[in-house]
mmCIF file of C-alpha atoms in Angstrom:
data_model
loop_
_atom_site.group_PDB
_atom_site.id
_atom_site.type_symbol
_atom_site.label_atom_id
_atom_site.label_comp_id
_atom_site.label_asym_id
_atom_site.label_seq_id
_atom_site.Cartn_x
_atom_site.Cartn_y
_atom_site.Cartn_z
ATOM 1 C CA SER A 1308 -32.752 4.450 27.342
ATOM 2 C CA ASN A 1309 -31.260 1.051 26.570
ATOM 3 C CA SER A 1310 -34.044 -0.140 24.266
ATOM 4 C CA GLY A 1311 -31.718 -0.816 21.321
ATOM 5 C CA TYR A 1312 -29.087 -2.613 23.365
ATOM 6 C CA LYS A 1313 -30.764 -6.053 23.647
ATOM 7 C CA GLY A 1314 -30.589 -6.569 27.383
ATOM 8 C CA LEU A 1315 -27.259 -4.809 27.889
ATOM 9 C CA THR A 1316 -26.818 -2.037 30.415
ATOM 10 C CA LEU A 1317 -24.544 0.878 29.565
ATOM 11 C CA THR A 1318 -22.689 1.554 32.821
ATOM 12 C CA ALA A 1319 -22.975 5.191 33.900
ATOM 13 C CA SER A 1320 -20.108 6.928 35.693
ATOM 14 C CA SER A 1321 -18.953 10.360 36.766
ATOM 15 C CA SER A 1322 -16.417 10.547 33.881
ATOM 16 C CA ASN A 1323 -16.722 13.478 31.481
ATOM 17 C CA SER A 1324 -18.560 11.229 28.991
ATOM 18 C CA GLY A 1325 -21.054 9.883 31.550
ATOM 19 C CA TYR A 1326 -20.034 6.235 30.911
ATOM 20 C CA LYS A 1327 -17.646 3.883 32.692
ATOM 21 C CA GLY A 1328 -14.236 3.660 31.016
ATOM 22 C CA VAL A 1329 -15.111 6.296 28.383
ATOM 23 C CA THR A 1330 -13.274 9.631 28.334
ATOM 24 C CA PHE A 1331 -14.078 12.533 26.003
ATOM 25 C CA TYR A 1332 -11.041 14.277 24.457
ATOM 26 C CA PRO A 1333 -12.378 17.382 22.644
ATOM 27 C CA LYS A 1334 -8.942 18.328 21.245
ATOM 28 C CA GLU A 1335 -8.262 14.869 19.728
ATOM 29 C CA ARG A 1336 -7.732 14.973 15.932
ATOM 30 C CA GLY A 1337 -10.281 13.258 13.721
ATOM 31 C CA SER A 1338 -13.877 12.334 14.450
ATOM 32 C CA LYS A 1339 -13.299 9.696 17.155
ATOM 33 C CA LYS A 1340 -12.939 11.736 20.348
ATOM 34 C CA TYR A 1341 -14.159 9.146 22.893
ATOM 35 C CA LYS A 1342 -11.433 6.814 24.246
ATOM 36 C CA LEU A 1343 -12.363 3.537 25.939
ATOM 37 C CA GLU A 1344 -9.974 2.201 28.575
ATOM 38 C CA VAL A 1345 -10.688 -0.470 31.187
ATOM 39 C CA LYS A 1346 -8.770 -1.567 34.246
ATOM 40 C CA THR A 1347 -8.101 -5.302 34.454
ATOM 41 C CA ARG A 1348 -6.101 -6.679 37.378
ATOM 42 C CA GLY A 1349 -4.582 -3.273 38.117
ATOM 43 C CA LYS A 1350 -3.524 -2.586 34.518
ATOM 44 C CA THR A 1351 -5.242 -0.156 32.139
ATOM 45 C CA ALA A 1352 -6.077 -1.583 28.704
ATOM 46 C CA PHE A 1353 -6.833 0.763 25.783
ATOM 47 C CA LEU A 1354 -9.766 -0.644 23.759
ATOM 48 C CA GLY A 1355 -10.180 1.996 21.057
ATOM 49 C CA CYS A 1356 -11.554 5.368 20.024
ATOM 50 C CA PHE A 1357 -15.169 5.954 19.053
ATOM 51 C CA ALA A 1358 -17.232 8.710 17.425
ATOM 52 C CA THR A 1359 -19.801 8.798 20.268
ATOM 53 C CA ALA A 1360 -19.778 8.040 23.993
ATOM 54 C CA GLU A 1361 -22.677 5.631 23.440
ATOM 55 C CA GLN A 1362 -20.712 3.572 20.864
ATOM 56 C CA ALA A 1363 -17.810 3.251 23.296
ATOM 57 C CA ALA A 1364 -20.122 2.306 26.182
ATOM 58 C CA LEU A 1365 -21.971 -0.221 23.992
ATOM 59 C CA PHE A 1366 -18.634 -1.768 22.919
ATOM 60 C CA TYR A 1367 -17.681 -2.089 26.609
ATOM 61 C CA ALA A 1368 -21.054 -3.594 27.575
ATOM 62 C CA ARG A 1369 -20.975 -6.119 24.704
ATOM 63 C CA ARG A 1370 -17.357 -7.048 25.449
ATOM 64 C CA GLU A 1371 -18.185 -7.656 29.131
ATOM 65 C CA ALA A 1372 -21.142 -9.837 28.052
ATOM 66 C CA GLY A 1373 -19.007 -11.742 25.517
ATOM 67 C CA ARG A 1374 -21.025 -10.456 22.559
ATOM 68 C CA ASP A 1375 -19.915 -9.483 19.034
ATOM 69 C CA THR A 1376 -18.343 -6.001 18.780
ATOM 70 C CA SER A 1377 -17.109 -6.144 15.162
ATOM 71 C CA ASP A 1378 -19.718 -3.693 13.834
ATOM 72 C CA LEU A 1379 -18.527 -1.071 16.324
ATOM 73 C CA THR A 1380 -14.827 -1.378 15.507
ATOM 74 C CA ALA A 1381 -14.944 -1.499 11.706
ATOM 75 C CA PRO A 1382 -13.115 1.542 10.323
ATOM 76 C CA PRO A 1383 -15.336 4.092 8.597
ATOM 77 C CA PRO A 1384 -15.260 4.026 4.780
ATOM 78 C CA PRO A 1385 -12.787 6.519 3.291
ATOM 79 C CA PRO A 1386 -14.342 9.823 2.244
ATOM 80 C CA PRO A 1387 -14.971 10.382 -1.478
ATOM 81 C CA PRO A 1388 -12.074 12.066 -3.288
ATOM 82 C CA PRO A 1389 -12.264 15.856 -3.442
ATOM 83 C CA GLU A 1390 -12.902 17.588 -6.757
ATOM 84 C CA PRO A 1391 -9.596 18.066 -8.631
ATOM 85 C CA SER A 1392 -8.010 21.386 -7.728
ATOM 86 C CA SER A 1393 -6.902 22.134 -11.305
ATOM 87 C CA ALA A 1394 -6.451 20.687 -14.807
ATOM 88 C CA ALA A 1395 -3.109 19.212 -13.661
ATOM 89 C CA GLY A 1396 -4.899 17.645 -10.695
ATOM 90 C CA ALA A 1397 -7.572 16.149 -12.942
ATOM 91 C CA GLU A 1398 -4.829 14.716 -15.182
ATOM 92 C CA ALA A 1399 -3.154 13.082 -12.143
ATOM 93 C CA VAL A 1400 -6.523 11.457 -11.269
ATOM 94 C CA ARG A 1401 -6.839 10.115 -14.854
ATOM 95 C CA GLN A 1402 -3.227 8.870 -14.734
ATOM 96 C CA ALA A 1403 -3.962 6.977 -11.489
ATOM 97 C CA GLU A 1404 -6.961 5.339 -13.208
ATOM 98 C CA ARG A 1405 -4.791 4.366 -16.210
ATOM 99 C CA GLU A 1406 -2.259 2.760 -13.843
ATOM 100 C CA GLY A 1407 -5.008 1.006 -11.873
ATOM 101 C CA LEU A 1408 -4.091 2.953 -8.721
ATOM 102 C CA THR A 1409 -6.390 4.276 -6.002
ATOM 103 C CA LEU A 1410 -5.735 7.735 -4.567
ATOM 104 C CA VAL A 1411 -6.148 7.203 -0.806
ATOM 105 C CA THR A 1412 -8.507 9.762 0.713
ATOM 106 C CA SER A 1413 -8.474 11.011 4.304
ATOM 107 C CA SER A 1414 -10.861 13.117 6.378
ATOM 108 C CA ASN A 1415 -7.966 14.107 8.685
ATOM 109 C CA SER A 1416 -6.002 15.972 6.001
ATOM 110 C CA ASN A 1417 -6.602 19.518 4.751
ATOM 111 C CA SER A 1418 -6.070 18.272 1.163
ATOM 112 C CA GLY A 1419 -8.527 15.349 1.342
ATOM 113 C CA TYR A 1420 -5.743 12.805 0.636
ATOM 114 C CA ARG A 1421 -3.740 10.630 3.067
ATOM 115 C CA GLY A 1422 -0.278 12.014 3.802
ATOM 116 C CA VAL A 1423 -0.856 15.156 1.728
ATOM 117 C CA THR A 1424 -0.966 18.567 3.437
ATOM 118 C CA PHE A 1425 -1.455 21.973 1.811
ATOM 119 C CA LYS A 1426 1.206 24.433 3.007
ATOM 120 C CA GLN A 1427 -0.036 28.056 2.990
ATOM 121 C CA GLY A 1428 3.462 29.609 2.856
ATOM 122 C CA SER A 1429 4.717 27.753 -0.209
ATOM 123 C CA LYS A 1430 1.250 27.185 -1.764
ATOM 124 C CA LYS A 1431 2.406 23.600 -2.405
ATOM 125 C CA TYR A 1432 1.176 20.182 -1.310
ATOM 126 C CA GLU A 1433 3.618 18.350 0.950
ATOM 127 C CA LEU A 1434 3.702 14.531 1.055
ATOM 128 C CA LYS A 1435 4.812 12.755 4.238
ATOM 129 C CA VAL A 1436 4.419 9.093 5.170
ATOM 130 C CA ARG A 1437 5.036 7.148 8.354
ATOM 131 C CA VAL A 1438 7.971 4.732 8.196
ATOM 132 C CA GLY A 1439 8.119 2.803 11.467
ATOM 133 C CA ASP A 1440 7.821 5.460 14.169
ATOM 134 C CA LYS A 1441 9.207 8.334 12.053
ATOM 135 C CA MET A 1442 7.694 10.611 9.413
ATOM 136 C CA ALA A 1443 9.448 10.615 6.029
ATOM 137 C CA PHE A 1444 9.180 13.691 3.783
ATOM 138 C CA LEU A 1445 8.635 12.620 0.156
ATOM 139 C CA GLY A 1446 8.425 15.977 -1.570
ATOM 140 C CA CYS A 1447 6.313 18.977 -2.579
ATOM 141 C CA PHE A 1448 3.813 18.931 -5.439
ATOM 142 C CA ALA A 1449 1.817 21.541 -7.345
ATOM 143 C CA THR A 1450 -1.489 19.704 -6.757
ATOM 144 C CA ALA A 1451 -2.919 17.432 -4.058
ATOM 145 C CA GLU A 1452 -3.716 14.841 -6.733
ATOM 146 C CA GLU A 1453 -0.110 14.652 -7.969
ATOM 147 C CA ALA A 1454 1.064 14.098 -4.377
ATOM 148 C CA ALA A 1455 -1.635 11.445 -3.832
ATOM 149 C CA LEU A 1456 -0.582 9.716 -7.081
ATOM 150 C CA PHE A 1457 3.042 9.628 -5.886
ATOM 151 C CA TYR A 1458 1.799 8.129 -2.580
ATOM 152 C CA ALA A 1459 -0.284 5.497 -4.423
ATOM 153 C CA ARG A 1460 2.719 4.384 -6.476
#
């Protein structure tokens, strides 16, 4: 039903999401697996990724009607930081607080921190960041928190 959509119609289609312009990508990383693309004058324009097919379809309907879409495109708040993995990790968290730094969390990382990945083989936390279109390796750390502190600095 369209009761909550204030006079807008969500356009149905035969796509795998059931909505015009919205495609479901089950293997996409992260929580936003519905991509919205529209054709305008023969060109395809990518409009964003959404957590649900309905959000994507509502964004499309509002955009077509010239209505506000800002509440649908705001990034989700970062997840809360994970519990420190050790005493050294807890100390890194306290050190970040002393320096006035924020450890950047991420729901897409197996460590809970942006850029920090736990490597099973070495049992270490690897820190990588994007620089332009390349990934830069910044080092290995004993705890996720120490890597996140290095990233914050």
